[in-house]
PDB file of C-alpha atoms in Angstrom:
ATOM      1  CA  MET W   1     158.847  99.060  67.158  1.00  0.00           C
ATOM      2  CA  LYS W   2     155.953 101.050  65.801  1.00  0.00           C
ATOM      3  CA  PHE W   3     156.550 100.385  62.107  1.00  0.00           C
ATOM      4  CA  CYS W   4     155.080  96.889  62.165  1.00  0.00           C
ATOM      5  CA  ALA W   5     156.087  96.176  58.575  1.00  0.00           C
ATOM      6  CA  VAL W   6     159.729  96.879  59.440  1.00  0.00           C
ATOM      7  CA  LYS W   7     159.469  94.820  62.629  1.00  0.00           C
ATOM      8  CA  GLN W   8     158.127  91.941  60.540  1.00  0.00           C
ATOM      9  CA  TYR W   9     161.151  92.272  58.278  1.00  0.00           C
ATOM     10  CA  PHE W  10     163.522  92.004  61.275  1.00  0.00           C
ATOM     11  CA  ASP W  11     161.605  89.033  62.671  1.00  0.00           C
ATOM     12  CA  ASP W  12     161.752  87.270  59.325  1.00  0.00           C
ATOM     13  CA  GLU W  13     165.507  87.927  59.133  1.00  0.00           C
ATOM     14  CA  ASN W  14     166.039  86.425  62.578  1.00  0.00           C
ATOM     15  CA  ASN W  15     164.015  83.386  61.596  1.00  0.00           C
ATOM     16  CA  ASN W  16     166.191  82.893  58.520  1.00  0.00           C
ATOM     17  CA  ASN W  17     169.332  83.220  60.648  1.00  0.00           C
ATOM     18  CA  ILE W  18     170.875  85.815  58.429  1.00  0.00           C
ATOM     19  CA  THR W  19     173.907  87.078  60.271  1.00  0.00           C
ATOM     20  CA  SER W  20     173.980  90.693  59.221  1.00  0.00           C
ATOM     21  CA  GLY W  21     174.350  93.424  61.802  1.00  0.00           C
ATOM     22  CA  ALA W  22     171.002  95.024  62.567  1.00  0.00           C
ATOM     23  CA  SER W  23     172.430  98.492  62.208  1.00  0.00           C
ATOM     24  CA  THR W  24     173.595  97.887  58.641  1.00  0.00           C
ATOM     25  CA  THR W  25     170.607  95.930  57.315  1.00  0.00           C
ATOM     26  CA  MET W  26     168.952  97.688  54.410  1.00  0.00           C
ATOM     27  CA  ILE W  27     165.216  97.342  54.413  1.00  0.00           C
ATOM     28  CA  PRO W  28     163.519  97.827  51.076  1.00  0.00           C
ATOM     29  CA  LEU W  29     160.464 100.089  51.234  1.00  0.00           C
ATOM     30  CA  PRO W  30     159.434 100.349  47.596  1.00  0.00           C
ATOM     31  CA  ASN W  31     156.062 101.905  48.260  1.00  0.00           C
ATOM     32  CA  VAL W  32     157.193 104.739  50.504  1.00  0.00           C
ATOM     33  CA  GLU W  33     158.730 107.979  49.277  1.00  0.00           C
ATOM     34  CA  SER W  34     161.465 109.618  51.331  1.00  0.00           C
ATOM     35  CA  HIS W  35     159.494 112.721  52.245  1.00  0.00           C
ATOM     36  CA  PRO W  36     156.511 111.022  53.938  1.00  0.00           C
ATOM     37  CA  LEU W  37     158.894 108.489  55.503  1.00  0.00           C
ATOM     38  CA  ALA W  38     160.876 111.305  57.106  1.00  0.00           C
ATOM     39  CA  ILE W  39     157.681 112.816  58.529  1.00  0.00           C
ATOM     40  CA  LEU W  40     156.551 109.440  59.868  1.00  0.00           C
ATOM     41  CA  ILE W  41     159.902 108.810  61.535  1.00  0.00           C
ATOM     42  CA  THR W  42     159.754 112.225  63.226  1.00  0.00           C
ATOM     43  CA  TYR W  43     156.154 111.563  64.293  1.00  0.00           C
ATOM     44  CA  CYS W  44     157.096 108.189  65.727  1.00  0.00           C
ATOM     45  CA  LYS W  45     160.083 109.541  67.647  1.00  0.00           C
ATOM     46  CA  LYS W  46     158.000 112.390  69.059  1.00  0.00           C
ATOM     47  CA  HIS W  47     155.243 109.999  70.045  1.00  0.00           C
ATOM     48  CA  LEU W  48     157.657 107.724  71.910  1.00  0.00           C
ATOM     49  CA  LYS W  49     159.383 110.696  73.558  1.00  0.00           C
ATOM     50  CA  ILE W  50     156.123 112.192  74.808  1.00  0.00           C
ATOM     51  CA  LYS W  51     154.991 108.815  76.056  1.00  0.00           C
ATOM     52  CA  ALA W  52     158.268 108.325  77.953  1.00  0.00           C
ATOM     53  CA  ASN W  53     158.123 111.812  79.457  1.00  0.00           C
ATOM     54  CA  ASN W  54     154.594 111.352  80.743  1.00  0.00           C
ATOM     55  CA  ALA W  55     154.766 107.673  81.651  1.00  0.00           C
ATOM     56  CA  ASP W  56     152.138 107.850  84.389  1.00  0.00           C
ATOM     57  CA  ASN W  57     149.922 110.564  83.091  1.00  0.00           C
ATOM     58  CA  LYS W  58     147.907 109.387  80.094  1.00  0.00           C
ATOM     59  CA  LYS W  59     145.951 112.631  79.811  1.00  0.00           C
ATOM     60  CA  GLU W  60     149.127 114.684  79.684  1.00  0.00           C
ATOM     61  CA  THR W  61     150.458 112.414  76.937  1.00  0.00           C
ATOM     62  CA  GLU W  62     147.293 112.871  74.907  1.00  0.00           C
ATOM     63  CA  LYS W  63     147.329 116.634  75.379  1.00  0.00           C
ATOM     64  CA  GLU W  64     150.962 117.010  74.341  1.00  0.00           C
ATOM     65  CA  MET W  65     150.477 114.676  71.415  1.00  0.00           C
ATOM     66  CA  GLU W  66     147.464 116.705  70.267  1.00  0.00           C
ATOM     67  CA  GLN W  67     149.478 119.918  70.406  1.00  0.00           C
ATOM     68  CA  TYR W  68     152.265 118.348  68.379  1.00  0.00           C
ATOM     69  CA  GLU W  69     149.765 116.964  65.865  1.00  0.00           C
ATOM     70  CA  GLN W  70     148.156 120.397  65.382  1.00  0.00           C
ATOM     71  CA  GLU W  71     151.584 121.932  64.742  1.00  0.00           C
ATOM     72  CA  LEU W  72     152.433 119.149  62.299  1.00  0.00           C
ATOM     73  CA  LEU W  73     149.223 119.627  60.344  1.00  0.00           C
ATOM     74  CA  LYS W  74     150.036 123.300  59.819  1.00  0.00           C
ATOM     75  CA  LYS W  75     153.280 122.350  58.085  1.00  0.00           C
ATOM     76  CA  VAL W  76     151.899 119.530  55.920  1.00  0.00           C
ATOM     77  CA  MET W  77     150.158 120.346  52.632  1.00  0.00           C
ATOM     78  CA  PRO W  78     146.623 118.862  52.471  1.00  0.00           C
ATOM     79  CA  GLN W  79     147.467 116.890  49.362  1.00  0.00           C
ATOM     80  CA  GLU W  80     150.473 115.348  51.127  1.00  0.00           C
ATOM     81  CA  LEU W  81     148.105 113.778  53.644  1.00  0.00           C
ATOM     82  CA  THR W  82     147.092 111.089  51.129  1.00  0.00           C
ATOM     83  CA  GLU W  83     150.756 110.097  50.663  1.00  0.00           C
ATOM     84  CA  LEU W  84     151.236 110.007  54.427  1.00  0.00           C
ATOM     85  CA  ILE W  85     148.233 107.756  54.918  1.00  0.00           C
ATOM     86  CA  LEU W  86     149.420 105.339  52.250  1.00  0.00           C
ATOM     87  CA  ALA W  87     152.932 105.301  53.744  1.00  0.00           C
ATOM     88  CA  ALA W  88     151.611 104.721  57.283  1.00  0.00           C
ATOM     89  CA  ASN W  89     149.380 101.936  55.957  1.00  0.00           C
ATOM     90  CA  TYR W  90     152.254 100.237  54.128  1.00  0.00           C
ATOM     91  CA  LEU W  91     154.450 100.472  57.233  1.00  0.00           C
ATOM     92  CA  ASN W  92     151.567  99.213  59.365  1.00  0.00           C
ATOM     93  CA  PHE W  93     151.999 102.164  61.749  1.00  0.00           C
ATOM     94  CA  LYS W  94     148.567 102.214  63.381  1.00  0.00           C
ATOM     95  CA  GLU W  95     148.740 105.430  65.417  1.00  0.00           C
ATOM     96  CA  ALA W  96     149.938 107.500  62.472  1.00  0.00           C
ATOM     97  CA  LEU W  97     147.374 105.893  60.155  1.00  0.00           C
ATOM     98  CA  ASP W  98     144.566 106.778  62.559  1.00  0.00           C
ATOM     99  CA  PHE W  99     145.866 110.319  62.993  1.00  0.00           C
ATOM    100  CA  PHE W 100     146.253 111.062  59.280  1.00  0.00           C
ATOM    101  CA  CYS W 101     142.879 109.505  58.416  1.00  0.00           C
ATOM    102  CA  ARG W 102     141.307 111.772  61.012  1.00  0.00           C
ATOM    103  CA  ALA W 103     143.194 114.720  59.557  1.00  0.00           C
ATOM    104  CA  VAL W 104     141.931 114.009  56.025  1.00  0.00           C
ATOM    105  CA  ALA W 105     138.403 113.445  57.312  1.00  0.00           C
ATOM    106  CA  SER W 106     138.389 116.783  59.118  1.00  0.00           C
ATOM    107  CA  ALA W 107     139.858 118.471  56.016  1.00  0.00           C
ATOM    108  CA  ILE W 108     136.875 117.369  53.916  1.00  0.00           C
ATOM    109  CA  GLN W 109     134.267 117.515  56.684  1.00  0.00           C
ATOM    110  CA  ASN W 110     131.350 119.807  55.851  1.00  0.00           C
ATOM    111  CA  LYS W 111     132.783 120.733  52.465  1.00  0.00           C
ATOM    112  CA  SER W 112     131.105 120.724  49.079  1.00  0.00           C
ATOM    113  CA  ILE W 113     131.276 117.903  46.514  1.00  0.00           C
ATOM    114  CA  GLU W 114     133.496 119.990  44.243  1.00  0.00           C
ATOM    115  CA  PHE W 115     135.944 120.673  47.076  1.00  0.00           C
ATOM    116  CA  VAL W 116     136.245 116.957  47.877  1.00  0.00           C
ATOM    117  CA  ARG W 117     136.756 116.112  44.197  1.00  0.00           C
ATOM    118  CA  LYS W 118     139.474 118.732  43.884  1.00  0.00           C
ATOM    119  CA  PHE W 119     141.149 117.591  47.112  1.00  0.00           C
ATOM    120  CA  PHE W 120     141.561 114.022  45.871  1.00  0.00           C
ATOM    121  CA  GLY W 121     141.968 114.851  42.202  1.00  0.00           C
ATOM    122  CA  LEU W 122     138.784 112.995  41.298  1.00  0.00           C
ATOM    123  CA  GLU W 123     136.297 113.574  38.513  1.00  0.00           C
ATOM    124  CA  SER W 124     132.633 112.804  38.341  1.00  0.00           C
ATOM    125  CA  ASP W 125     131.978 109.579  36.450  1.00  0.00           C
ATOM    126  CA  PHE W 126     128.235 109.640  36.820  1.00  0.00           C
ATOM    127  CA  GLU W 127     125.829 109.169  33.936  1.00  0.00           C
ATOM    128  CA  LEU W 128     123.589 112.046  32.960  1.00  0.00           C
ATOM    129  CA  GLY W 129     120.939 112.510  35.588  1.00  0.00           C
ATOM    130  CA  GLU W 130     122.574 110.114  38.061  1.00  0.00           C
ATOM    131  CA  GLU W 131     124.271 112.891  39.978  1.00  0.00           C
ATOM    132  CA  GLU W 132     121.066 114.939  40.052  1.00  0.00           C
ATOM    133  CA  LYS W 133     119.212 112.035  41.630  1.00  0.00           C
ATOM    134  CA  LEU W 134     121.905 111.581  44.243  1.00  0.00           C
ATOM    135  CA  ARG W 135     121.933 115.257  45.084  1.00  0.00           C
ATOM    136  CA  GLU W 136     118.184 115.052  45.643  1.00  0.00           C
ATOM    137  CA  GLU W 137     118.520 111.954  47.780  1.00  0.00           C
ATOM    138  CA  PHE W 138     121.166 113.582  49.952  1.00  0.00           C
ATOM    139  CA  ALA W 139     119.778 117.121  49.878  1.00  0.00           C
ATOM    140  CA  TRP W 140     119.852 117.181  53.693  1.00  0.00           C
ATOM    141  CA  SER W 141     123.672 116.876  53.644  1.00  0.00           C
ATOM    142  CA  PHE W 142     124.121 120.157  51.838  1.00  0.00           C
ATOM    143  CA  GLU W 143     122.617 122.331  54.540  1.00  0.00           C
ATOM    144  CA  GLY W 144     125.324 124.432  56.180  1.00  0.00           C
ATOM    145  CA  VAL W 145     128.142 123.270  53.898  1.00  0.00           C
ATOM    146  CA  ASP W 146     131.229 125.497  54.071  1.00  0.00           C
ATOM    147  CA  GLU W 147     131.896 127.931  51.238  1.00  0.00           C
ATOM    148  CA  ASP W 148     134.640 126.708  48.898  1.00  0.00           C
TER     149      ASP W 148
ATOM    150  CA  MET Z   1     161.252 122.194  28.526  1.00  0.00           C
ATOM    151  CA  ARG Z   2     162.107 122.067  32.204  1.00  0.00           C
ATOM    152  CA  GLN Z   3     158.610 123.319  33.106  1.00  0.00           C
ATOM    153  CA  MET Z   4     157.128 120.399  31.141  1.00  0.00           C
ATOM    154  CA  LYS Z   5     159.321 117.895  32.974  1.00  0.00           C
ATOM    155  CA  VAL Z   6     158.257 119.262  36.341  1.00  0.00           C
ATOM    156  CA  GLU Z   7     154.600 119.104  35.299  1.00  0.00           C
ATOM    157  CA  GLU Z   8     154.994 115.558  34.028  1.00  0.00           C
ATOM    158  CA  LYS Z   9     156.613 114.521  37.283  1.00  0.00           C
ATOM    159  CA  GLU Z  10     153.746 116.097  39.246  1.00  0.00           C
ATOM    160  CA  LYS Z  11     151.201 114.261  37.097  1.00  0.00           C
ATOM    161  CA  GLU Z  12     153.040 110.971  37.544  1.00  0.00           C
ATOM    162  CA  LYS Z  13     153.199 111.485  41.274  1.00  0.00           C
ATOM    163  CA  LYS Z  14     149.497 112.325  41.307  1.00  0.00           C
ATOM    164  CA  ALA Z  15     148.723 109.148  39.363  1.00  0.00           C
ATOM    165  CA  LYS Z  16     150.774 107.142  41.851  1.00  0.00           C
ATOM    166  CA  PHE Z  17     148.853 108.258  44.936  1.00  0.00           C
ATOM    167  CA  GLN Z  18     145.238 107.961  43.871  1.00  0.00           C
ATOM    168  CA  MET Z  19     143.029 107.448  46.882  1.00  0.00           C
ATOM    169  CA  ASN Z  20     140.521 105.488  44.796  1.00  0.00           C
ATOM    170  CA  ASP Z  21     143.095 102.737  44.283  1.00  0.00           C
ATOM    171  CA  HIS Z  22     143.121 102.078  48.019  1.00  0.00           C
ATOM    172  CA  ILE Z  23     139.576 101.260  48.986  1.00  0.00           C
ATOM    173  CA  ASP Z  24     140.353 100.001  52.483  1.00  0.00           C
ATOM    174  CA  ILE Z  25     142.055 103.289  53.327  1.00  0.00           C
ATOM    175  CA  LEU Z  26     139.266 105.287  51.714  1.00  0.00           C
ATOM    176  CA  ILE Z  27     136.817 103.450  53.957  1.00  0.00           C
ATOM    177  CA  GLU Z  28     138.945 104.379  57.009  1.00  0.00           C
ATOM    178  CA  VAL Z  29     138.621 108.040  56.049  1.00  0.00           C
ATOM    179  CA  LEU Z  30     134.862 107.768  55.310  1.00  0.00           C
ATOM    180  CA  LYS Z  31     134.347 106.128  58.702  1.00  0.00           C
ATOM    181  CA  ARG Z  32     135.583 109.281  60.357  1.00  0.00           C
ATOM    182  CA  LEU Z  33     133.142 111.615  58.623  1.00  0.00           C
ATOM    183  CA  ASP Z  34     129.913 112.856  60.127  1.00  0.00           C
ATOM    184  CA  GLY Z  35     126.503 112.116  58.576  1.00  0.00           C
ATOM    185  CA  PRO Z  36     126.149 115.134  56.259  1.00  0.00           C
ATOM    186  CA  SER Z  37     129.732 114.736  54.995  1.00  0.00           C
ATOM    187  CA  LEU Z  38     128.987 111.088  54.239  1.00  0.00           C
ATOM    188  CA  GLY Z  39     126.009 112.284  52.179  1.00  0.00           C
ATOM    189  CA  VAL Z  40     128.295 114.664  50.263  1.00  0.00           C
ATOM    190  CA  ALA Z  41     130.793 111.816  49.771  1.00  0.00           C
ATOM    191  CA  ALA Z  42     128.057 109.729  48.151  1.00  0.00           C
ATOM    192  CA  CYS Z  43     127.795 112.308  45.347  1.00  0.00           C
ATOM    193  CA  VAL Z  44     131.517 112.572  44.571  1.00  0.00           C
ATOM    194  CA  CYS Z  45     131.913 109.670  42.154  1.00  0.00           C
ATOM    195  CA  ARG Z  46     130.589 106.185  41.456  1.00  0.00           C
ATOM    196  CA  LEU Z  47     133.065 104.356  43.681  1.00  0.00           C
ATOM    197  CA  TRP Z  48     132.343 106.611  46.645  1.00  0.00           C
ATOM    198  CA  CYS Z  49     128.615 106.241  46.004  1.00  0.00           C
ATOM    199  CA  THR Z  50     128.932 102.443  46.134  1.00  0.00           C
ATOM    200  CA  LEU Z  51     130.999 102.582  49.307  1.00  0.00           C
ATOM    201  CA  THR Z  52     128.540 104.853  51.080  1.00  0.00           C
ATOM    202  CA  ARG Z  53     125.716 102.461  50.190  1.00  0.00           C
ATOM    203  CA  SER Z  54     127.386  99.965  52.521  1.00  0.00           C
ATOM    204  CA  ASP Z  55     125.317  99.795  55.685  1.00  0.00           C
ATOM    205  CA  SER Z  56     128.372  99.108  57.839  1.00  0.00           C
ATOM    206  CA  LEU Z  57     129.531 102.718  57.383  1.00  0.00           C
ATOM    207  CA  TRP Z  58     126.174 103.976  58.661  1.00  0.00           C
ATOM    208  CA  GLU Z  59     126.263 101.439  61.500  1.00  0.00           C
ATOM    209  CA  HIS Z  60     129.606 102.868  62.534  1.00  0.00           C
ATOM    210  CA  LEU Z  61     128.164 106.372  62.304  1.00  0.00           C
ATOM    211  CA  CYS Z  62     125.124 105.511  64.433  1.00  0.00           C
ATOM    212  CA  PHE Z  63     127.101 104.145  67.351  1.00  0.00           C
ATOM    213  CA  ARG Z  64     130.400 105.973  67.070  1.00  0.00           C
ATOM    214  CA  HIS Z  65     129.626 108.212  70.032  1.00  0.00           C
ATOM    215  CA  VAL Z  66     128.316 105.398  72.206  1.00  0.00           C
ATOM    216  CA  SER Z  67     130.357 104.452  75.261  1.00  0.00           C
ATOM    217  CA  SER Z  68     129.660 100.751  74.833  1.00  0.00           C
ATOM    218  CA  PRO Z  69     128.380  99.644  71.417  1.00  0.00           C
ATOM    219  CA  PRO Z  70     125.244  97.489  71.272  1.00  0.00           C
ATOM    220  CA  PRO Z  71     125.679  93.694  70.944  1.00  0.00           C
ATOM    221  CA  SER Z  72     126.002  92.208  67.475  1.00  0.00           C
ATOM    222  CA  SER Z  73     122.612  90.517  67.876  1.00  0.00           C
ATOM    223  CA  VAL Z  74     121.088  93.953  67.265  1.00  0.00           C
ATOM    224  CA  ARG Z  75     122.379  94.015  63.696  1.00  0.00           C
ATOM    225  CA  PRO Z  76     119.973  91.521  62.036  1.00  0.00           C
ATOM    226  CA  VAL Z  77     117.058  93.270  63.722  1.00  0.00           C
ATOM    227  CA  VAL Z  78     118.104  96.711  62.464  1.00  0.00           C
ATOM    228  CA  VAL Z  79     118.685  95.328  58.982  1.00  0.00           C
ATOM    229  CA  ALA Z  80     115.242  93.705  58.986  1.00  0.00           C
ATOM    230  CA  LEU Z  81     113.612  96.964  60.071  1.00  0.00           C
ATOM    231  CA  GLY Z  82     115.195  99.036  57.316  1.00  0.00           C
ATOM    232  CA  GLY Z  83     118.963  99.207  57.826  1.00  0.00           C
ATOM    233  CA  TYR Z  84     121.414 101.488  59.595  1.00  0.00           C
ATOM    234  CA  LYS Z  85     121.167 104.314  57.119  1.00  0.00           C
ATOM    235  CA  ARG Z  86     117.467 104.599  57.847  1.00  0.00           C
ATOM    236  CA  LEU Z  87     118.145 104.298  61.590  1.00  0.00           C
ATOM    237  CA  TYR Z  88     120.555 107.191  61.298  1.00  0.00           C
ATOM    238  CA  MET Z  89     118.192 109.346  59.215  1.00  0.00           C
ATOM    239  CA  VAL Z  90     115.051 108.709  61.269  1.00  0.00           C
ATOM    240  CA  CYS Z  91     116.259 108.288  64.849  1.00  0.00           C
ATOM    241  CA  VAL Z  92     119.863 109.266  65.372  1.00  0.00           C
ATOM    242  CA  ARG Z  93     120.365 112.366  63.223  1.00  0.00           C
ATOM    243  CA  PRO Z  94     117.417 114.403  64.575  1.00  0.00           C
ATOM    244  CA  VAL Z  95     118.576 113.859  68.142  1.00  0.00           C
ATOM    245  CA  LEU Z  96     122.254 114.507  67.388  1.00  0.00           C
ATOM    246  CA  SER Z  97     121.558 117.758  65.578  1.00  0.00           C
ATOM    247  CA  ARG Z  98     119.648 119.069  68.576  1.00  0.00           C
ATOM    248  CA  LEU Z  99     122.329 117.978  71.035  1.00  0.00           C
ATOM    249  CA  ARG Z 100     125.047 119.532  68.883  1.00  0.00           C
ATOM    250  CA  ASN Z 101     124.156 122.926  70.272  1.00  0.00           C
ATOM    251  CA  SER Z 102     125.445 121.972  73.692  1.00  0.00           C
ATOM    252  CA  ASP Z 103     129.152 122.364  74.361  1.00  0.00           C
ATOM    253  CA  SER Z 104     129.794 119.122  76.201  1.00  0.00           C
ATOM    254  CA  GLU Z 105     131.275 116.203  74.343  1.00  0.00           C
ATOM    255  CA  LEU Z 106     128.568 113.902  73.144  1.00  0.00           C
ATOM    256  CA  VAL Z 107     128.543 110.397  74.589  1.00  0.00           C
ATOM    257  CA  TRP Z 108     125.556 108.113  74.458  1.00  0.00           C
ATOM    258  CA  THR Z 109     124.898 105.453  77.044  1.00  0.00           C
ATOM    259  CA  ARG Z 110     122.867 102.284  76.652  1.00  0.00           C
ATOM    260  CA  ASP Z 111     119.684 104.209  77.444  1.00  0.00           C
ATOM    261  CA  GLU Z 112     119.945 106.537  74.461  1.00  0.00           C
ATOM    262  CA  VAL Z 113     120.838 103.599  72.205  1.00  0.00           C
ATOM    263  CA  GLN Z 114     117.825 101.628  73.399  1.00  0.00           C
ATOM    264  CA  LEU Z 115     115.541 104.627  72.953  1.00  0.00           C
ATOM    265  CA  SER Z 116     116.688 105.169  69.378  1.00  0.00           C
ATOM    266  CA  LEU Z 117     116.276 101.454  68.604  1.00  0.00           C
ATOM    267  CA  SER Z 118     112.793 101.452  70.140  1.00  0.00           C
ATOM    268  CA  LEU Z 119     111.780 104.464  68.072  1.00  0.00           C
ATOM    269  CA  PHE Z 120     113.147 102.679  65.019  1.00  0.00           C
ATOM    270  CA  CYS Z 121     110.827  99.739  65.734  1.00  0.00           C
ATOM    271  CA  VAL Z 122     107.936 102.166  66.121  1.00  0.00           C
ATOM    272  CA  ASP Z 123     108.832 103.757  62.782  1.00  0.00           C
ATOM    273  CA  TYR Z 124     108.839 100.358  61.074  1.00  0.00           C
ATOM    274  CA  TYR Z 125     105.475  99.261  62.417  1.00  0.00           C
ATOM    275  CA  GLU Z 126     103.849 102.590  61.696  1.00  0.00           C
ATOM    276  CA  ARG Z 127     105.016 102.297  58.106  1.00  0.00           C
ATOM    277  CA  ARG Z 128     103.779  98.714  57.885  1.00  0.00           C
ATOM    278  CA  LEU Z 129     100.403  99.537  59.300  1.00  0.00           C
ATOM    279  CA  GLY Z 130     100.094 102.552  57.031  1.00  0.00           C
ATOM    280  CA  GLY Z 131      99.940 105.130  59.813  1.00  0.00           C
ATOM    281  CA  GLY Z 132     102.913 107.142  58.603  1.00  0.00           C
ATOM    282  CA  ALA Z 133     104.993 109.661  60.517  1.00  0.00           C
ATOM    283  CA  THR Z 134     102.595 112.476  59.682  1.00  0.00           C
ATOM    284  CA  SER Z 135      99.552 111.044  61.464  1.00  0.00           C
ATOM    285  CA  ALA Z 136      98.657 112.668  64.762  1.00  0.00           C
ATOM    286  CA  SER Z 137      98.933 109.479  66.799  1.00  0.00           C
ATOM    287  CA  SER Z 138     102.479 108.691  65.594  1.00  0.00           C
ATOM    288  CA  LEU Z 139     105.043 108.256  68.318  1.00  0.00           C
ATOM    289  CA  MET Z 140     107.688 109.548  65.916  1.00  0.00           C
ATOM    290  CA  PHE Z 141     106.990 113.054  67.168  1.00  0.00           C
ATOM    291  CA  LEU Z 142     109.666 112.183  69.755  1.00  0.00           C
ATOM    292  CA  CYS Z 143     112.212 112.648  66.970  1.00  0.00           C
ATOM    293  CA  ASN Z 144     111.016 116.101  66.029  1.00  0.00           C
ATOM    294  CA  PRO Z 145     112.044 119.367  67.599  1.00  0.00           C
ATOM    295  CA  VAL Z 146     109.576 120.687  70.146  1.00  0.00           C
ATOM    296  CA  ASN Z 147     108.749 124.325  70.684  1.00  0.00           C
ATOM    297  CA  VAL Z 148     108.457 124.703  74.404  1.00  0.00           C
TER     298      VAL Z 148
END
């Protein structure tokens, strides 16, 4: 069971000897919206399927998984990635968390400060002159930054 | 009226999924950035600036591409000599940016790690003794590009 948070819930239920059928147990996930949950479930199923298909060949698994991940990223809006990360974190789904963190990192890699702020909906809260100083300190980072 | 409701819902959703409320996840994303992008991240807002001041992020950056990371006993030495951010700036970044031109995937072995740590020691002692990187006898020329 990849969703460790859900697994924990099942384990706790077994420990409490609650006799409800596993197939009808409702698991509360208050911090996860339905849309990211649906994507995570699909991702998980695909991951397990690819792993089963290529049981002996780890490289083949990785290659197929990468192809699937690239396709998935094309369909997901960049701003949805934050929701997906938070959902994967809440569900304790390590592979998805790693994948989506990498996806966000590559989305903001080599981009300007303004792009990153816009991406996360952040605003500058620096005092006057503070930002200038930082830009001087990190002047070397701005070489070769992508156009917005 | 309906337009306003949709906008309000969007704003509420945006407020719900603020990356800055989840520092541990933000750190996971920052860990996957390269050096220049980490410099850009430092100028985004105060929280990001504070997070990028953490030496552990730069430690991760220095040895991310190493096949077997150096032992933890290295850490107090690096910190005493100026910290991982300085190690990255002075010894790791110049070498990485030159190697970036080659197509092969970059992996450092123990030898490259030991060389960069040795040069870091040299840098520290040259600063202490007042020689400076600009003096002709400085060994830090090994970090600079060479016109052959």
